[in-house]
mmCIF file of C-alpha atoms in Angstrom:
data_model
loop_
_atom_site.group_PDB
_atom_site.id
_atom_site.type_symbol
_atom_site.label_atom_id
_atom_site.label_comp_id
_atom_site.label_asym_id
_atom_site.label_seq_id
_atom_site.Cartn_x
_atom_site.Cartn_y
_atom_site.Cartn_z
ATOM 1 C CA UNK A 26 0.318 0.151 -0.171
ATOM 2 C CA UNK A 27 1.168 3.540 -1.113
ATOM 3 C CA UNK A 28 1.493 5.804 1.623
ATOM 4 C CA UNK A 29 -1.903 7.868 2.205
ATOM 5 C CA UNK A 30 -2.387 11.659 0.894
ATOM 6 C CA UNK A 31 -2.686 13.899 3.582
ATOM 7 C CA UNK A 32 -5.679 16.031 3.847
ATOM 8 C CA UNK A 33 -7.273 18.736 3.189
ATOM 9 C CA UNK A 34 -6.845 18.083 -0.835
ATOM 10 C CA UNK A 35 -9.322 20.963 -1.110
ATOM 11 C CA UNK A 36 -5.400 22.961 -0.714
ATOM 12 C CA UNK A 37 -4.019 21.034 -3.352
ATOM 13 C CA UNK A 38 -6.078 22.497 -6.013
ATOM 14 C CA UNK A 39 -5.940 26.409 -4.826
ATOM 15 C CA UNK A 40 -3.287 26.929 -7.842
ATOM 16 C CA UNK A 41 -0.757 26.126 -10.185
ATOM 17 C CA UNK A 42 2.029 26.003 -7.522
ATOM 18 C CA UNK A 43 -0.211 24.401 -5.032
ATOM 19 C CA UNK A 44 -1.224 20.940 -7.057
ATOM 20 C CA UNK A 45 1.835 20.864 -8.745
ATOM 21 C CA UNK A 46 3.245 20.796 -4.946
ATOM 22 C CA UNK A 47 0.653 18.166 -4.437
ATOM 23 C CA UNK A 48 1.332 15.732 -7.375
ATOM 24 C CA UNK A 49 4.911 16.150 -7.001
ATOM 25 C CA UNK A 50 5.161 14.574 -3.431
ATOM 26 C CA UNK A 51 2.865 11.695 -4.464
ATOM 27 C CA UNK A 52 4.714 8.437 -3.237
ATOM 28 C CA UNK A 53 7.342 7.558 -6.427
ATOM 29 C CA UNK A 54 5.800 4.414 -8.033
ATOM 30 C CA UNK A 55 8.434 1.451 -7.983
ATOM 31 C CA UNK A 56 8.273 0.221 -11.574
ATOM 32 C CA UNK A 57 9.765 -3.144 -10.842
ATOM 33 C CA UNK A 58 7.708 -3.356 -7.990
ATOM 34 C CA UNK A 59 4.609 -2.976 -9.804
ATOM 35 C CA UNK A 60 5.310 -5.038 -12.164
ATOM 36 C CA UNK A 61 6.080 -7.837 -10.020
ATOM 37 C CA UNK A 62 3.220 -7.549 -7.899
ATOM 38 C CA UNK A 63 0.850 -7.343 -11.055
ATOM 39 C CA UNK A 64 2.985 -10.655 -12.339
ATOM 40 C CA UNK A 65 2.197 -12.411 -8.838
ATOM 41 C CA UNK A 66 -1.467 -11.456 -9.149
ATOM 42 C CA UNK A 67 -1.825 -12.796 -12.517
ATOM 43 C CA UNK A 68 -0.887 -16.673 -11.863
ATOM 44 C CA UNK A 69 -2.780 -16.677 -9.336
ATOM 45 C CA UNK A 70 -5.291 -19.742 -9.752
ATOM 46 C CA UNK A 71 -8.949 -19.317 -9.520
ATOM 47 C CA UNK A 72 -10.787 -22.502 -8.570
ATOM 48 C CA UNK A 73 -13.522 -24.007 -10.778
ATOM 49 C CA UNK A 74 -16.580 -22.965 -8.713
ATOM 50 C CA UNK A 75 -15.705 -19.497 -8.719
ATOM 51 C CA UNK A 76 -14.992 -19.323 -12.321
ATOM 52 C CA UNK A 77 -18.611 -18.876 -13.286
ATOM 53 C CA UNK A 78 -19.299 -15.950 -10.913
ATOM 54 C CA UNK A 79 -15.798 -14.135 -12.365
ATOM 55 C CA UNK A 80 -17.421 -14.608 -16.089
ATOM 56 C CA UNK A 81 -20.445 -13.479 -15.338
ATOM 57 C CA UNK A 82 -19.282 -10.233 -12.874
ATOM 58 C CA UNK A 83 -16.464 -9.661 -15.985
ATOM 59 C CA UNK A 84 -19.605 -9.816 -18.458
ATOM 60 C CA UNK A 85 -21.872 -7.544 -16.221
ATOM 61 C CA UNK A 86 -19.099 -5.138 -16.010
ATOM 62 C CA UNK A 87 -18.660 -4.834 -20.109
ATOM 63 C CA UNK A 88 -19.053 -1.300 -21.757
ATOM 64 C CA UNK A 89 -20.126 -2.652 -25.190
ATOM 65 C CA UNK A 90 -17.967 -0.590 -27.408
ATOM 66 C CA UNK A 91 -18.245 0.278 -31.071
ATOM 67 C CA UNK A 92 -15.850 3.446 -32.045
ATOM 68 C CA UNK A 93 -15.792 3.342 -35.877
ATOM 69 C CA UNK A 94 -16.438 5.910 -38.753
ATOM 70 C CA UNK A 95 -18.208 3.110 -40.123
ATOM 71 C CA UNK A 96 -20.860 2.691 -37.376
ATOM 72 C CA UNK A 97 -24.710 3.004 -38.318
ATOM 73 C CA UNK A 98 -27.751 2.728 -37.042
ATOM 74 C CA UNK A 99 -28.417 -0.413 -37.669
ATOM 75 C CA UNK A 100 -24.768 -1.352 -36.136
ATOM 76 C CA UNK A 101 -25.995 0.060 -32.873
ATOM 77 C CA UNK A 102 -29.195 -1.844 -32.800
ATOM 78 C CA UNK A 103 -27.420 -4.920 -33.024
ATOM 79 C CA UNK A 104 -25.124 -3.874 -30.166
ATOM 80 C CA UNK A 105 -27.735 -3.029 -28.128
ATOM 81 C CA UNK A 106 -29.748 -6.130 -28.467
ATOM 82 C CA UNK A 107 -26.532 -8.246 -27.696
ATOM 83 C CA UNK A 108 -25.836 -6.112 -24.460
ATOM 84 C CA UNK A 109 -29.675 -6.326 -23.350
ATOM 85 C CA UNK A 110 -29.449 -10.492 -24.375
ATOM 86 C CA UNK A 111 -25.859 -11.314 -24.672
ATOM 87 C CA UNK A 112 -26.806 -15.114 -24.801
ATOM 88 C CA UNK A 113 -29.874 -15.532 -26.438
ATOM 89 C CA UNK A 114 -30.414 -18.914 -25.636
ATOM 90 C CA UNK A 115 -29.721 -18.678 -21.682
ATOM 91 C CA UNK A 116 -31.687 -15.894 -19.561
ATOM 92 C CA UNK A 117 -29.413 -16.524 -17.126
ATOM 93 C CA UNK A 118 -26.554 -14.637 -18.368
ATOM 94 C CA UNK A 119 -26.346 -11.041 -17.188
ATOM 95 C CA UNK A 120 -27.011 -8.239 -19.732
ATOM 96 C CA UNK A 121 -23.582 -5.760 -20.086
ATOM 97 C CA UNK A 122 -23.044 -2.489 -18.098
ATOM 98 C CA UNK A 123 -23.320 0.157 -20.981
ATOM 99 C CA UNK A 124 -23.177 0.367 -24.861
ATOM 100 C CA UNK A 125 -20.244 2.754 -25.458
ATOM 101 C CA UNK A 126 -20.736 5.068 -28.573
ATOM 102 C CA UNK A 127 -20.491 8.497 -30.434
ATOM 103 C CA UNK A 128 -22.334 11.770 -29.477
ATOM 104 C CA UNK A 129 -24.678 11.497 -32.778
ATOM 105 C CA UNK A 130 -25.690 7.788 -31.947
ATOM 106 C CA UNK A 131 -27.064 8.229 -28.241
ATOM 107 C CA UNK A 132 -30.506 8.945 -29.394
ATOM 108 C CA UNK A 133 -30.422 6.028 -31.188
ATOM 109 C CA UNK A 134 -28.923 3.814 -28.138
ATOM 110 C CA UNK A 135 -31.278 5.580 -25.824
ATOM 111 C CA UNK A 136 -34.203 4.105 -28.610
ATOM 112 C CA UNK A 137 -33.127 0.887 -28.371
ATOM 113 C CA UNK A 138 -32.121 0.225 -24.707
ATOM 114 C CA UNK A 139 -35.089 2.639 -22.985
ATOM 115 C CA UNK A 140 -34.756 3.091 -19.665
ATOM 116 C CA UNK A 141 -33.433 -0.354 -18.154
ATOM 117 C CA UNK A 142 -30.737 -1.029 -16.177
ATOM 118 C CA UNK A 143 -27.898 -1.216 -19.435
ATOM 119 C CA UNK A 144 -26.571 2.143 -19.039
ATOM 120 C CA UNK A 145 -25.323 4.666 -22.767
ATOM 121 C CA UNK A 146 -21.861 5.693 -22.468
ATOM 122 C CA UNK A 147 -20.661 8.167 -24.675
ATOM 123 C CA UNK A 148 -16.907 9.298 -26.232
ATOM 124 C CA UNK A 149 -16.915 13.447 -26.025
ATOM 125 C CA UNK A 150 -14.454 15.980 -26.378
ATOM 126 C CA UNK A 151 -13.306 15.469 -29.183
ATOM 127 C CA UNK A 152 -12.027 12.083 -29.077
ATOM 128 C CA UNK A 153 -9.779 10.499 -29.249
ATOM 129 C CA UNK A 154 -7.152 12.855 -29.881
ATOM 130 C CA UNK A 155 -8.653 15.629 -27.140
ATOM 131 C CA UNK A 156 -7.499 18.363 -29.244
ATOM 132 C CA UNK A 157 -9.880 21.004 -30.208
ATOM 133 C CA UNK A 158 -11.375 23.835 -28.592
ATOM 134 C CA UNK A 159 -13.021 24.123 -24.636
ATOM 135 C CA UNK A 160 -15.670 25.348 -26.532
ATOM 136 C CA UNK A 161 -16.339 22.399 -29.025
ATOM 137 C CA UNK A 162 -15.199 20.284 -26.059
ATOM 138 C CA UNK A 163 -18.178 20.976 -24.171
ATOM 139 C CA UNK A 164 -20.391 21.167 -27.324
ATOM 140 C CA UNK A 165 -19.578 17.826 -27.560
ATOM 141 C CA UNK A 166 -20.649 16.970 -24.198
ATOM 142 C CA UNK A 167 -23.635 19.096 -24.381
ATOM 143 C CA UNK A 168 -25.060 17.273 -27.738
ATOM 144 C CA UNK A 169 -24.378 13.543 -25.604
ATOM 145 C CA UNK A 170 -25.577 14.015 -22.667
ATOM 146 C CA UNK A 171 -29.006 16.118 -23.977
ATOM 147 C CA UNK A 172 -29.809 12.830 -26.594
ATOM 148 C CA UNK A 173 -29.437 10.480 -23.269
ATOM 149 C CA UNK A 174 -26.256 9.488 -22.397
ATOM 150 C CA UNK A 175 -25.935 8.240 -18.828
ATOM 151 C CA UNK A 176 -22.254 8.414 -19.117
ATOM 152 C CA UNK A 177 -19.461 10.832 -20.527
ATOM 153 C CA UNK A 178 -15.701 9.250 -21.267
ATOM 154 C CA UNK A 179 -13.594 12.275 -21.614
ATOM 155 C CA UNK A 180 -9.869 12.263 -22.585
ATOM 156 C CA UNK A 181 -7.950 14.668 -20.929
ATOM 157 C CA UNK A 182 -5.164 17.253 -23.237
ATOM 158 C CA UNK A 183 -1.849 15.189 -22.675
ATOM 159 C CA UNK A 184 -0.023 17.855 -24.398
ATOM 160 C CA UNK A 185 -1.528 20.043 -21.068
ATOM 161 C CA UNK A 186 -0.605 17.592 -18.586
ATOM 162 C CA UNK A 187 2.631 16.300 -20.028
ATOM 163 C CA UNK A 188 4.031 20.070 -20.177
ATOM 164 C CA UNK A 189 3.415 20.628 -16.597
ATOM 165 C CA UNK A 190 -0.162 22.685 -17.175
ATOM 166 C CA UNK A 191 -1.504 20.424 -14.356
ATOM 167 C CA UNK A 192 -4.228 23.539 -13.406
ATOM 168 C CA UNK A 193 -5.481 23.999 -17.079
ATOM 169 C CA UNK A 194 -5.782 19.919 -17.342
ATOM 170 C CA UNK A 195 -7.686 20.144 -13.811
ATOM 171 C CA UNK A 196 -9.899 22.768 -14.632
ATOM 172 C CA UNK A 197 -10.928 21.084 -17.744
ATOM 173 C CA UNK A 198 -11.956 18.257 -16.103
ATOM 174 C CA UNK A 199 -13.717 20.424 -13.891
ATOM 175 C CA UNK A 200 -15.546 21.822 -16.332
ATOM 176 C CA UNK A 201 -16.787 18.966 -18.414
ATOM 177 C CA UNK A 202 -17.977 17.217 -14.879
ATOM 178 C CA UNK A 203 -20.285 20.469 -14.626
ATOM 179 C CA UNK A 204 -21.204 20.161 -18.346
ATOM 180 C CA UNK A 205 -21.623 16.203 -17.840
ATOM 181 C CA UNK A 206 -24.895 16.771 -15.012
ATOM 182 C CA UNK A 207 -26.134 13.816 -13.520
ATOM 183 C CA UNK A 208 -23.952 11.832 -15.961
ATOM 184 C CA UNK A 209 -21.327 10.228 -14.603
ATOM 185 C CA UNK A 210 -17.698 11.117 -16.253
ATOM 186 C CA UNK A 211 -15.118 8.817 -16.739
ATOM 187 C CA UNK A 212 -11.704 10.617 -17.322
ATOM 188 C CA UNK A 213 -9.607 8.749 -20.080
ATOM 189 C CA UNK A 214 -5.612 9.122 -18.948
ATOM 190 C CA UNK A 215 -4.225 7.602 -22.500
ATOM 191 C CA UNK A 216 -1.685 5.901 -20.286
ATOM 192 C CA UNK A 217 0.253 4.709 -23.290
ATOM 193 C CA UNK A 218 0.816 8.365 -23.591
ATOM 194 C CA UNK A 219 1.730 9.158 -20.360
ATOM 195 C CA UNK A 220 5.665 7.743 -20.489
ATOM 196 C CA UNK A 221 5.980 6.567 -16.592
ATOM 197 C CA UNK A 222 4.100 5.246 -14.168
ATOM 198 C CA UNK A 223 4.784 8.055 -11.887
ATOM 199 C CA UNK A 224 2.785 10.252 -14.389
ATOM 200 C CA UNK A 225 -0.324 7.767 -14.311
ATOM 201 C CA UNK A 226 -0.532 8.241 -10.143
ATOM 202 C CA UNK A 227 -0.074 12.201 -10.883
ATOM 203 C CA UNK A 228 -3.068 11.670 -13.561
ATOM 204 C CA UNK A 229 -5.122 9.531 -11.992
ATOM 205 C CA UNK A 230 -5.082 12.040 -8.467
ATOM 206 C CA UNK A 231 -5.385 14.862 -10.896
ATOM 207 C CA UNK A 232 -8.596 13.623 -12.461
ATOM 208 C CA UNK A 233 -10.335 12.311 -9.000
ATOM 209 C CA UNK A 234 -9.641 15.707 -7.356
ATOM 210 C CA UNK A 235 -11.413 17.372 -10.422
ATOM 211 C CA UNK A 236 -14.784 14.824 -9.686
ATOM 212 C CA UNK A 237 -13.990 11.675 -12.422
ATOM 213 C CA UNK A 238 -16.751 9.429 -11.221
ATOM 214 C CA UNK A 239 -13.915 6.770 -12.844
ATOM 215 C CA UNK A 240 -10.418 7.440 -14.423
ATOM 216 C CA UNK A 241 -10.128 5.042 -17.572
ATOM 217 C CA UNK A 242 -7.083 4.075 -19.145
ATOM 218 C CA UNK A 243 -7.172 4.510 -22.530
ATOM 219 C CA UNK A 244 -9.159 5.423 -25.663
ATOM 220 C CA UNK A 245 -8.064 2.345 -27.227
ATOM 221 C CA UNK A 246 -6.431 3.810 -30.251
ATOM 222 C CA UNK A 247 -3.093 3.885 -28.668
ATOM 223 C CA UNK A 248 -0.641 0.872 -27.554
ATOM 224 C CA UNK A 249 0.105 0.021 -25.084
ATOM 225 C CA UNK A 250 -3.602 0.307 -23.545
ATOM 226 C CA UNK A 251 -4.450 -1.673 -20.389
ATOM 227 C CA UNK A 252 -1.401 -2.920 -18.876
ATOM 228 C CA UNK A 253 -1.472 -4.874 -15.471
ATOM 229 C CA UNK A 254 1.100 -2.628 -14.129
ATOM 230 C CA UNK A 255 -1.117 0.488 -14.582
ATOM 231 C CA UNK A 256 -3.918 -1.060 -13.723
ATOM 232 C CA UNK A 257 -2.031 -1.880 -10.195
ATOM 233 C CA UNK A 258 -1.148 2.131 -9.653
ATOM 234 C CA UNK A 259 -4.447 3.064 -11.039
ATOM 235 C CA UNK A 260 -6.604 0.715 -8.480
ATOM 236 C CA UNK A 261 -4.094 1.610 -5.687
ATOM 237 C CA UNK A 262 -5.236 5.442 -6.481
ATOM 238 C CA UNK A 263 -8.897 4.997 -6.342
ATOM 239 C CA UNK A 264 -8.431 3.291 -2.663
ATOM 240 C CA UNK A 265 -6.419 5.828 -1.271
ATOM 241 C CA UNK A 266 -8.610 8.387 -2.448
ATOM 242 C CA UNK A 267 -11.092 6.358 -0.880
ATOM 243 C CA UNK A 268 -9.467 6.200 2.565
ATOM 244 C CA UNK A 269 -8.371 9.685 2.007
ATOM 245 C CA UNK A 270 -11.516 11.053 1.020
ATOM 246 C CA UNK A 271 -14.412 8.373 2.345
ATOM 247 C CA UNK A 272 -15.538 8.660 -1.455
ATOM 248 C CA UNK A 273 -15.284 5.730 -3.801
ATOM 249 C CA UNK A 274 -14.611 6.545 -7.491
ATOM 250 C CA UNK A 275 -13.956 3.511 -9.981
ATOM 251 C CA UNK A 276 -11.405 2.032 -12.555
ATOM 252 C CA UNK A 277 -12.179 1.362 -16.302
ATOM 253 C CA UNK A 278 -9.548 -0.604 -18.394
ATOM 254 C CA UNK A 279 -9.422 -0.649 -21.476
ATOM 255 C CA UNK A 280 -8.276 -1.343 -25.166
ATOM 256 C CA UNK A 281 -6.104 -4.807 -25.326
ATOM 257 C CA UNK A 282 -8.317 -6.887 -23.290
ATOM 258 C CA UNK A 283 -9.842 -9.694 -25.515
ATOM 259 C CA UNK A 284 -9.569 -13.129 -23.432
ATOM 260 C CA UNK A 285 -11.615 -14.182 -20.624
ATOM 261 C CA UNK A 286 -8.814 -15.218 -18.695
ATOM 262 C CA UNK A 287 -7.200 -11.876 -18.780
ATOM 263 C CA UNK A 288 -10.626 -10.266 -17.905
ATOM 264 C CA UNK A 289 -10.591 -12.753 -14.634
ATOM 265 C CA UNK A 290 -6.835 -11.831 -13.699
ATOM 266 C CA UNK A 291 -8.026 -8.079 -13.714
ATOM 267 C CA UNK A 292 -10.568 -9.082 -11.631
ATOM 268 C CA UNK A 293 -8.082 -10.755 -8.980
ATOM 269 C CA UNK A 294 -5.974 -7.415 -8.924
ATOM 270 C CA UNK A 295 -9.381 -5.239 -8.672
ATOM 271 C CA UNK A 296 -10.020 -7.704 -5.159
ATOM 272 C CA UNK A 297 -6.766 -7.623 -4.259
ATOM 273 C CA UNK A 298 -5.532 -4.241 -4.564
ATOM 274 C CA UNK A 299 -8.570 -2.080 -3.931
ATOM 275 C CA UNK A 300 -10.703 -4.713 -2.367
ATOM 276 C CA UNK A 301 -13.920 -6.312 -3.046
ATOM 277 C CA UNK A 302 -16.595 -3.284 -2.718
ATOM 278 C CA UNK A 303 -14.688 -2.505 -6.308
ATOM 279 C CA UNK A 304 -16.217 -5.838 -7.659
ATOM 280 C CA UNK A 305 -19.114 -4.437 -9.305
ATOM 281 C CA UNK A 306 -19.909 -2.418 -12.054
ATOM 282 C CA UNK A 307 -20.566 0.552 -10.275
ATOM 283 C CA UNK A 308 -16.624 1.175 -9.542
ATOM 284 C CA UNK A 309 -15.057 -1.226 -12.341
ATOM 285 C CA UNK A 310 -15.589 -1.940 -15.797
ATOM 286 C CA UNK A 311 -13.848 -2.943 -18.783
ATOM 287 C CA UNK A 312 -13.818 -1.508 -22.045
ATOM 288 C CA UNK A 313 -14.412 -3.721 -24.834
ATOM 289 C CA UNK A 314 -15.944 -4.870 -28.238
ATOM 290 C CA UNK A 315 -13.780 -7.983 -28.457
ATOM 291 C CA UNK A 316 -13.820 -9.360 -24.691
ATOM 292 C CA UNK A 317 -17.316 -10.669 -24.231
ATOM 293 C CA UNK A 318 -17.375 -13.229 -27.262
ATOM 294 C CA UNK A 319 -14.704 -14.888 -25.294
ATOM 295 C CA UNK A 320 -16.190 -14.472 -21.904
ATOM 296 C CA UNK A 321 -19.834 -16.377 -23.361
ATOM 297 C CA UNK A 322 -17.679 -19.012 -25.032
ATOM 298 C CA UNK A 323 -15.632 -19.843 -21.914
ATOM 299 C CA UNK A 324 -19.429 -19.653 -19.661
ATOM 300 C CA UNK A 325 -21.476 -21.546 -22.215
ATOM 301 C CA UNK A 326 -18.411 -24.189 -21.689
ATOM 302 C CA UNK A 327 -18.153 -24.460 -18.156
ATOM 303 C CA UNK A 328 -22.067 -24.748 -17.938
ATOM 304 C CA UNK A 329 -22.194 -27.228 -20.406
ATOM 305 C CA UNK A 330 -18.635 -28.715 -20.440
ATOM 306 C CA UNK A 331 -18.614 -28.484 -23.976
ATOM 307 C CA UNK A 332 -16.675 -26.060 -26.105
ATOM 308 C CA UNK A 333 -18.367 -23.779 -27.919
ATOM 309 C CA UNK A 334 -16.176 -21.690 -30.999
ATOM 310 C CA UNK A 335 -16.542 -18.602 -31.698
ATOM 311 C CA UNK A 336 -19.522 -19.383 -34.662
ATOM 312 C CA UNK A 337 -21.817 -19.917 -31.806
ATOM 313 C CA UNK A 338 -22.199 -15.999 -31.166
ATOM 314 C CA UNK A 339 -22.313 -12.987 -33.003
ATOM 315 C CA UNK A 340 -19.052 -11.292 -34.382
ATOM 316 C CA UNK A 341 -19.879 -7.148 -33.334
#
């Protein structure tokens, strides 16, 4: 466990100097230690009777995503149907957590999902680059919220952050949070561009201080995306933030997670680092388009003892 951050945290964001001092004062990340801890937890075996629970839990944590230029209303309709009933032959299979789309397709999602338990997440703020004026980013968020988005996924200005303009990055997140209204805000750090785990820790804390409901690894457009050491650092951040403030914020891992066995390994990291409280879709998500089918195949195998091939489920 990292050393707890000493309150009051409100002083940390008083001005640029205070924020810089606060972020520089966070405990440094032992990269070798983080990699070793992640590797150790990744090798932990799961008992057979817990695997079905883990597969269902992972399915319920998925933000089923399509972020392609060729997206169509028809594809969104199919994705919504799959999110609601991932395995049409088995009503006991849980729905996913959310459908994640571009802002102009939120209304299409709302029409097909209605007001059920599956949320609508929308990437905004000039996703995936984040290169746009603040007025454009706010308009992007406003469009998604007005169309019915429950959750906004914003990407930070990595140029500002890496240049040390921390207060600018903080204030941008605060403004987007305000524009999101009742919608939950997920703040994408794009960890593959942050270079070091120390930067991942600083960006995580900066986003949490600014009001992020979730911190998220990646847009999925940059590699490396989600990695076990990055997950360790981000889970430590939300855990320590909760210990310091009593406020529970979530983590979303996105980009490159395609195998059920890896999703289960990440659940082990969540349990061992953040704790059992985070083993819920309210506090942990997978951002994935390719992961769901492997989870469904492994689930069917666990239930029937017979391996079902990839053709058994629809391709997203």
